[in-house]
CSV table of C-alpha atoms in Angstrom, one decimal:
chain,number,residue,atom,x,y,z
V,962,MET,CA,113.7,84.2,4.9
V,963,ASP,CA,115.9,81.9,6.8
V,964,SER,CA,118.9,83.2,8.6
V,965,GLY,CA,122.1,81.2,9.7
V,966,ASN,CA,121.9,82.7,13.2
V,967,ASP,CA,118.3,81.6,13.7
V,968,THR,CA,118.8,78.0,12.6
V,969,LYS,CA,117.3,75.4,15.0
V,970,THR,CA,117.8,71.7,15.1
V,971,HIS,CA,115.0,69.3,15.8
V,972,SER,CA,115.5,65.7,17.1
V,973,THR,CA,113.5,62.9,15.9
V,974,PRO,CA,111.3,60.8,18.3
V,975,SER,CA,113.7,57.8,18.0
V,976,GLU,CA,116.7,59.9,19.1
V,977,SER,CA,114.8,61.3,22.1
V,978,ALA,CA,114.0,57.8,23.3
V,979,ALA,CA,117.6,56.7,23.0
V,980,SER,CA,118.9,59.6,25.0
V,981,ALA,CA,116.4,59.0,27.8
V,982,SER,CA,117.4,55.4,28.2
V,983,LEU,CA,121.2,56.2,28.9
V,984,LEU,CA,122.4,56.2,32.5
V,985,PRO,CA,123.7,59.4,34.1
V,986,LEU,CA,127.5,59.9,34.1
V,987,PRO,CA,129.3,59.4,37.4
V,988,PRO,CA,130.4,62.6,39.2
V,989,SER,CA,133.7,64.0,38.2
V,990,SER,CA,136.7,63.2,40.6
V,991,LEU,CA,138.9,66.0,39.4
V,992,GLY,CA,140.2,68.2,42.3
V,993,LYS,CA,139.5,65.5,45.0
V,994,ARG,CA,142.3,63.3,46.6
V,995,LYS,CA,141.7,59.8,47.8
V,996,PRO,CA,142.0,59.6,51.6
V,997,SER,CA,145.5,58.4,52.6
V,998,ARG,CA,146.2,55.6,55.0
V,999,LYS,CA,147.0,56.5,58.6
V,1000,PRO,CA,150.8,56.5,59.2
V,1001,SER,CA,152.2,53.5,61.1
V,1002,MET,CA,152.9,53.8,64.8
V,1003,VAL,CA,156.5,52.9,64.3
V,1004,TRP,CA,157.2,56.4,63.0
V,1005,ASP,CA,156.7,57.6,66.6
V,1006,HIS,CA,159.9,55.7,67.5
V,1007,TYR,CA,162.0,56.3,64.3
V,1008,GLU,CA,163.4,59.3,62.6
V,1009,LYS,CA,164.5,59.5,59.0
V,1010,MET,CA,168.2,60.2,58.3
V,1011,GLU,CA,168.7,63.4,56.3
V,1012,ASN,CA,172.0,62.4,54.7
V,1013,SER,CA,170.7,59.1,53.3
V,1014,ASP,CA,170.2,58.3,49.6
V,1015,PRO,CA,166.8,59.5,48.3
V,1016,ASP,CA,166.4,56.4,46.2
V,1017,ASN,CA,167.2,54.2,49.2
V,1018,PRO,CA,166.1,56.2,52.3
V,1019,ARG,CA,167.0,55.0,55.8
V,1020,CYS,CA,165.8,55.7,59.3
V,1021,LYS,CA,167.2,55.2,62.8
V,1022,CYS,CA,165.7,54.1,66.1
V,1023,LYS,CA,165.3,56.9,68.6
V,1024,TYR,CA,166.4,54.7,71.5
V,1025,CYS,CA,169.4,52.7,70.3
V,1026,GLY,CA,170.4,54.5,67.1
V,1027,VAL,CA,170.3,51.4,64.8
V,1028,ASP,CA,169.4,52.3,61.2
V,1029,TYR,CA,167.2,50.4,58.7
V,1030,ALA,CA,166.0,50.9,55.1
V,1031,CYS,CA,162.6,52.6,55.1
V,1032,ASN,CA,161.5,52.5,51.5
V,1033,SER,CA,157.7,52.5,51.3
V,1034,LYS,CA,157.6,49.3,49.2
V,1035,TYR,CA,159.2,47.3,52.0
V,1036,GLY,CA,156.7,48.1,54.7
V,1037,THR,CA,157.4,48.6,58.4
V,1038,SER,CA,157.5,44.9,59.6
V,1039,THR,CA,161.3,45.1,60.1
V,1040,LEU,CA,161.1,48.3,62.1
V,1041,LEU,CA,158.3,46.9,64.3
V,1042,ASN,CA,160.2,43.6,64.8
V,1043,HIS,CA,163.3,45.6,66.0
V,1044,LEU,CA,161.2,47.4,68.6
V,1045,ASN,CA,159.5,44.3,70.0
V,1046,HIS,CA,162.4,41.9,70.0
V,1047,HIS,CA,165.8,43.5,69.5
V,1048,CYS,CA,165.9,47.1,70.9
V,1049,LYS,CA,167.0,46.8,74.6
V,1050,LYS,CA,166.2,50.5,75.3
V,1051,TYR,CA,162.6,50.4,74.0
V,1052,PRO,CA,160.6,51.2,77.2
V,1053,TYR,CA,157.2,49.9,76.0
V,1054,ARG,CA,158.2,46.4,74.9
V,1055,VAL,CA,155.9,43.7,76.2
V,1056,GLN,CA,157.9,40.8,77.5
V,1057,ASP,CA,157.0,37.5,79.1
V,1058,LYS,CA,156.8,38.0,82.9
V,1059,LYS,CA,158.3,34.5,83.3
V,1060,GLN,CA,161.4,35.5,81.4
V,1061,LYS,CA,164.4,36.0,83.7
V,1062,ILE,CA,167.7,37.8,83.4
V,1063,LEU,CA,170.9,36.5,84.9
V,1064,THR,CA,172.7,39.0,87.1
V,1065,PHE,CA,175.0,39.1,90.1
V,1066,GLY,CA,173.4,39.8,93.5
V,1067,ALA,CA,174.9,40.5,96.9
V,1068,GLN,CA,177.7,38.1,97.9
V,1069,ASN,CA,176.4,35.5,100.3
V,1070,GLU,CA,178.9,33.6,102.4
V,1071,SER,CA,176.8,30.5,102.7
V,1072,ASP,CA,176.4,30.0,98.9
V,1073,GLY,CA,179.3,29.5,96.5
V,1074,SER,CA,177.9,31.8,93.8
V,1075,ASN,CA,175.9,35.0,93.8
V,1076,LEU,CA,174.5,34.5,90.3
V,1077,LEU,CA,170.7,35.1,90.3
V,1078,ALA,CA,167.9,35.0,87.8
V,1079,VAL,CA,165.7,38.1,88.2
V,1080,GLY,CA,162.8,39.5,86.3
V,1081,PHE,CA,161.3,43.0,86.1
V,1082,ASN,CA,158.6,43.8,88.7
V,1083,LYS,CA,157.1,47.3,88.5
V,1084,GLU,CA,155.6,47.0,92.1
V,1085,ALA,CA,159.0,46.0,93.5
V,1086,CYS,CA,160.7,48.9,91.8
V,1087,ARG,CA,158.2,51.4,93.2
V,1088,LEU,CA,158.6,49.9,96.7
V,1089,ALA,CA,162.3,50.2,96.5
V,1090,CYS,CA,162.0,53.8,95.3
V,1091,ALA,CA,159.8,54.6,98.3
V,1092,LYS,CA,162.3,53.0,100.7
V,1093,MET,CA,165.1,55.0,99.2
V,1094,ILE,CA,163.2,58.2,99.8
V,1095,ILE,CA,162.7,57.2,103.4
V,1096,LEU,CA,166.1,55.9,104.3
V,1097,ASP,CA,168.1,58.6,102.6
V,1098,GLU,CA,165.7,61.3,103.8
V,1099,LEU,CA,165.2,62.7,100.3
V,1100,PRO,CA,162.6,65.2,99.3
V,1101,PHE,CA,159.5,63.8,97.5
V,1102,SER,CA,160.4,66.0,94.5
V,1103,PHE,CA,163.6,63.9,94.0
V,1104,VAL,CA,161.7,61.4,91.8
V,1105,GLU,CA,160.8,64.2,89.4
V,1106,GLY,CA,164.4,65.3,89.0
V,1107,ARG,CA,165.9,65.3,85.5
V,1108,ASP,CA,169.1,63.4,86.6
V,1109,PHE,CA,167.2,60.7,88.4
V,1110,ARG,CA,164.9,60.1,85.5
V,1111,MET,CA,167.8,60.0,83.1
V,1112,PHE,CA,169.5,57.4,85.4
V,1113,CYS,CA,166.3,55.3,85.4
V,1114,ASN,CA,166.0,55.5,81.7
V,1115,VAL,CA,169.5,54.1,81.3
V,1116,ALA,CA,169.6,51.6,84.1
V,1117,CYS,CA,166.0,50.2,83.7
V,1118,PRO,CA,164.1,51.7,80.7
V,1119,LYS,CA,161.0,49.7,81.6
V,1120,PHE,CA,160.6,51.5,84.9
V,1121,ASP,CA,158.7,54.8,84.7
V,1122,PRO,CA,159.5,56.8,87.8
V,1123,PRO,CA,156.4,58.0,89.7
V,1124,SER,CA,155.5,61.6,90.4
V,1125,ARG,CA,156.0,63.2,93.8
V,1126,LYS,CA,152.3,62.8,94.6
V,1127,THR,CA,152.4,59.1,93.7
V,1128,ILE,CA,155.5,58.5,95.9
V,1129,VAL,CA,153.8,60.2,98.8
V,1130,ARG,CA,150.9,57.7,98.5
V,1131,ASP,CA,153.3,54.8,98.2
V,1132,ILE,CA,155.2,55.9,101.3
V,1133,TYR,CA,152.0,56.3,103.3
V,1134,ALA,CA,150.8,52.9,102.2
V,1135,LEU,CA,154.2,51.4,103.2
V,1136,TYR,CA,153.8,53.1,106.6
V,1137,LEU,CA,150.4,51.5,107.1
V,1138,ASP,CA,151.8,48.0,106.1
V,1139,GLU,CA,154.7,48.3,108.4
V,1140,LYS,CA,152.5,49.5,111.3
V,1141,LEU,CA,150.1,46.6,110.8
V,1142,GLN,CA,153.0,44.1,110.8
V,1143,LEU,CA,154.5,45.7,114.0
V,1144,LYS,CA,151.0,45.6,115.7
V,1145,ASN,CA,150.8,41.9,114.8
V,1146,THR,CA,154.2,41.3,116.3
V,1147,PHE,CA,153.2,43.0,119.6
V,1148,SER,CA,149.9,41.1,119.8
V,1149,LEU,CA,151.1,37.6,118.6
V,1150,ASN,CA,154.4,37.3,120.5
V,1151,CYS,CA,152.9,38.8,123.7
V,1152,GLN,CA,156.3,39.9,124.9
V,1153,ARG,CA,156.7,42.8,127.3
V,1154,ILE,CA,157.9,46.1,125.9
V,1155,SER,CA,160.0,48.8,127.4
V,1156,LEU,CA,159.4,52.4,126.5
V,1157,THR,CA,161.6,55.5,126.3
V,1158,THR,CA,160.1,59.0,125.8
V,1159,ASP,CA,161.4,62.5,125.8
V,1160,THR,CA,160.0,66.0,125.1
V,1161,TRP,CA,161.8,69.1,123.9
V,1162,THR,CA,161.3,72.5,122.4
V,1163,SER,CA,162.7,73.4,119.0
V,1164,ILE,CA,164.2,76.7,118.0
V,1165,GLN,CA,160.8,77.6,116.5
V,1166,ASN,CA,159.3,77.3,120.0
V,1167,ILE,CA,157.3,74.1,119.0
V,1168,ASN,CA,157.0,71.3,121.6
V,1169,TYR,CA,157.8,67.8,120.4
V,1170,MET,CA,157.5,64.4,122.0
V,1171,SER,CA,158.9,61.0,120.8
V,1172,LEU,CA,158.0,57.5,122.1
V,1173,THR,CA,160.2,54.6,121.3
V,1174,ALA,CA,159.6,50.9,122.0
V,1175,HIS,CA,162.3,48.4,122.9
V,1176,TYR,CA,161.7,44.6,122.8
V,1177,ILE,CA,163.5,41.3,122.3
V,1178,ASP,CA,162.3,38.9,119.7
V,1179,SER,CA,162.2,35.0,119.8
V,1180,ASN,CA,165.9,35.0,118.6
V,1181,TRP,CA,167.0,37.2,121.5
V,1182,MET,CA,167.6,40.1,119.2
V,1183,LEU,CA,167.0,43.6,120.6
V,1184,HIS,CA,164.8,45.8,118.5
V,1185,LYS,CA,164.0,49.5,118.7
V,1186,ARG,CA,161.0,51.1,117.0
V,1187,ILE,CA,159.7,54.6,117.1
V,1188,LEU,CA,156.0,54.5,117.9
V,1189,ASN,CA,155.2,58.2,117.9
V,1190,PHE,CA,156.7,61.5,117.0
V,1191,CYS,CA,154.3,64.4,117.3
V,1192,VAL,CA,153.7,67.9,118.5
V,1193,ILE,CA,152.6,68.3,122.1
V,1194,PRO,CA,150.8,71.3,123.5
V,1195,ASN,CA,152.9,71.7,126.6
V,1196,HIS,CA,155.3,69.9,128.9
V,1197,LYS,CA,152.8,69.2,131.7
V,1198,GLY,CA,152.8,65.7,133.2
V,1199,GLU,CA,149.1,65.1,132.6
V,1200,THR,CA,149.4,66.1,128.9
V,1201,ILE,CA,152.4,63.8,128.4
V,1202,GLY,CA,150.7,60.9,130.2
V,1203,LYS,CA,147.5,61.2,128.1
V,1204,LEU,CA,149.5,61.3,124.9
V,1205,ILE,CA,151.4,58.2,125.8
V,1206,GLY,CA,148.2,56.4,126.9
V,1207,ASN,CA,146.5,57.2,123.6
V,1208,CYS,CA,149.5,56.0,121.7
V,1209,LEU,CA,149.6,52.7,123.6
V,1210,TYR,CA,145.9,52.2,123.0
V,1211,GLU,CA,146.4,52.9,119.2
V,1212,TRP,CA,149.2,50.3,119.0
V,1213,GLY,CA,147.4,47.7,121.1
V,1214,ILE,CA,150.2,47.6,123.7
V,1215,GLU,CA,149.1,46.5,127.2
V,1216,ARG,CA,152.1,44.6,128.6
V,1217,VAL,CA,154.7,47.3,129.5
V,1218,PHE,CA,157.8,46.4,131.4
V,1219,THR,CA,159.4,49.8,132.1
V,1220,ILE,CA,159.3,53.4,131.0
V,1221,THR,CA,162.6,55.3,130.9
V,1222,VAL,CA,162.4,59.1,131.2
V,1223,ASP,CA,164.7,61.9,132.3
V,1224,ASN,CA,164.6,63.6,135.7
V,1225,ALA,CA,162.2,66.4,134.9
V,1226,SER,CA,159.5,66.8,137.6
V,1227,ALA,CA,156.7,66.6,135.0
V,1228,ASN,CA,157.6,63.0,134.1
V,1229,ASN,CA,156.7,61.9,137.7
V,1230,LEU,CA,153.0,62.9,137.1
V,1231,ALA,CA,153.1,61.4,133.6
V,1232,ILE,CA,154.3,58.0,135.0
V,1233,GLU,CA,151.7,58.0,137.7
V,1234,TYR,CA,149.0,58.5,135.0
V,1235,ILE,CA,150.4,55.7,132.9
V,1236,LYS,CA,150.7,53.4,135.9
V,1237,ARG,CA,147.0,53.8,136.8
V,1238,LYS,CA,146.0,53.1,133.2
V,1239,LEU,CA,148.2,50.0,132.9
V,1240,ASN,CA,146.9,48.7,136.2
V,1241,ASN,CA,143.4,48.9,134.8
V,1242,TRP,CA,144.6,47.0,131.7
V,1243,LYS,CA,146.4,44.5,134.0
V,1244,GLY,CA,149.6,45.0,132.1
V,1245,CYS,CA,152.0,46.0,134.9
V,1246,VAL,CA,154.5,43.9,136.8
V,1247,LEU,CA,154.2,44.2,140.6
V,1248,ASP,CA,151.5,46.8,140.2
V,1249,GLY,CA,154.0,49.1,138.4
V,1250,ASP,CA,156.3,49.6,141.4
V,1251,HIS,CA,159.3,49.4,139.1
V,1252,LEU,CA,157.7,51.0,136.0
V,1253,HIS,CA,159.5,54.3,136.4
V,1254,MET,CA,163.1,54.2,135.3
V,1255,ARG,CA,165.3,57.3,135.4
V,1256,CYS,CA,167.7,57.9,132.6
V,1257,CYS,CA,171.3,57.2,133.8
V,1258,ALA,CA,172.8,59.3,131.0
V,1259,HIS,CA,170.8,62.3,132.1
V,1260,ILE,CA,171.9,61.8,135.7
V,1261,VAL,CA,175.6,61.5,134.6
V,1262,ASN,CA,175.1,64.7,132.5
V,1263,LEU,CA,173.8,66.6,135.5
V,1264,ILE,CA,176.8,65.4,137.6
V,1265,VAL,CA,179.3,66.4,135.0
V,1266,SER,CA,177.7,69.8,134.4
V,1267,GLU,CA,177.7,70.5,138.1
V,1268,GLY,CA,181.4,69.5,138.4
V,1269,LEU,CA,182.3,71.7,135.4
V,1270,ARG,CA,180.9,74.8,137.2
V,1271,GLU,CA,184.0,74.7,139.4
V,1272,ALA,CA,186.2,75.2,136.2
V,1273,HIS,CA,183.7,77.4,134.4
V,1274,ASP,CA,186.2,80.1,133.4
V,1275,SER,CA,188.7,77.5,131.9
V,1276,ILE,CA,185.9,75.7,130.0
V,1277,ALA,CA,184.6,79.0,128.6
V,1278,SER,CA,188.1,79.9,127.4
V,1279,ILE,CA,188.5,76.6,125.6
V,1280,ARG,CA,185.1,76.9,124.0
V,1281,ASN,CA,186.0,80.5,122.8
V,1282,ALA,CA,189.3,79.2,121.4
V,1283,VAL,CA,187.5,76.4,119.5
V,1284,ARG,CA,184.9,78.9,118.1
V,1285,TYR,CA,187.7,81.2,116.9
V,1286,VAL,CA,189.6,78.4,115.1
V,1287,ARG,CA,186.5,77.0,113.4
V,1288,SER,CA,185.0,80.3,112.5
V,1289,SER,CA,186.7,80.4,109.0
V,1290,PRO,CA,188.5,77.9,106.7
V,1291,ALA,CA,191.7,80.1,106.8
V,1292,ARG,CA,192.0,79.9,110.6
V,1293,LEU,CA,191.4,76.2,110.6
V,1294,GLN,CA,194.1,75.8,107.9
V,1295,LYS,CA,196.5,77.9,110.0
V,1296,PHE,CA,195.8,75.7,113.0
V,1297,LYS,CA,196.7,72.6,111.0
V,1298,GLU,CA,200.0,74.2,109.9
V,1299,TYR,CA,200.9,75.1,113.5
V,1300,ALA,CA,200.1,71.6,114.6
V,1301,ALA,CA,202.3,70.2,111.8
V,1302,GLN,CA,205.2,72.5,112.8
V,1303,GLU,CA,204.9,71.2,116.4
V,1304,LYS,CA,204.9,67.6,115.1
V,1305,ILE,CA,201.8,66.7,116.9
V,1306,GLU,CA,201.1,63.1,116.1
V,1307,SER,CA,197.3,63.3,116.6
V,1308,ASN,CA,195.2,63.8,113.5
V,1309,SER,CA,192.2,65.0,115.5
V,1310,LEU,CA,190.8,68.5,115.1
V,1311,VAL,CA,189.1,70.8,117.6
V,1312,PHE,CA,185.4,70.3,118.0
V,1313,LEU,CA,182.9,72.3,120.0
V,1314,ASP,CA,181.2,70.1,122.7
V,1315,VAL,CA,177.4,69.6,123.0
V,1316,PRO,CA,176.3,70.6,126.5
V,1317,THR,CA,173.3,68.2,126.5
V,1318,ARG,CA,175.6,65.3,125.7
């Protein structure tokens, strides 16, 4: 007997051949998303406005605050064009280096106008920053300060302030360039150079020595340049003389006119050592008979100090009174009030003298 549950269907040979000739179906794409396009780089410089119309969204520039429509059907060409051509605060805009900007420079008496055409120069900005650190005696970390970077971002957005390590390298490179130029000045002009040197001990018990060169250029202008400032082991004459000789050899200086020092006895030995070395270099005048010059200011200081010993008690009382007045702001203010009551015309205040000066 046939049962409904046991019914089997049989395909004909023609149907089997037709099903074998059909191509397989493509894989189903349900549950898989098409990879999206990478967002444009302009969205790193724009932010969408939250209170804008959802049907007409807008975004604003992070640098200047100008807003534009940012509907996806319009694209990002307008936003990119604003960054490259219109935003004055965009720090990464590539401009033509030949393009100049009119600005007012320092007033020059010879010219009628101080209007100049200048362009952005990254190397010149870094050089000026290094000179600012040197001349104003600022710490190297000054260039990493938040306020300085904020000022540079407003004044010149295209200038990226360097780090403290970079500014150290720039300052050292500037020192090498200036040293080379000064050596060329000494060697090419062949003028004689006068030297002054001094040694002292700091409050940390460290011995220092400085060596300064004085020379006159072709325009009869007096110049002063510090050749060396270093730590010296001791104040012995031979040590001072060797250090001066090594410094002269390093700078290529052979033609020395005079060396001015104070009246310390160690300087006599130092000058004798330098005289022998310069005579071997044939750089002395009259075999160095007038090479040693004694500091007149030091001599006057010794004379004045010896004379003040006769009035030592009076000078000590005056110094104690000055220390008392300047020991606190309240005492100094009281001193000013008493001076006003006595109708003293002088506006000078009391200052403590410096014994070495």
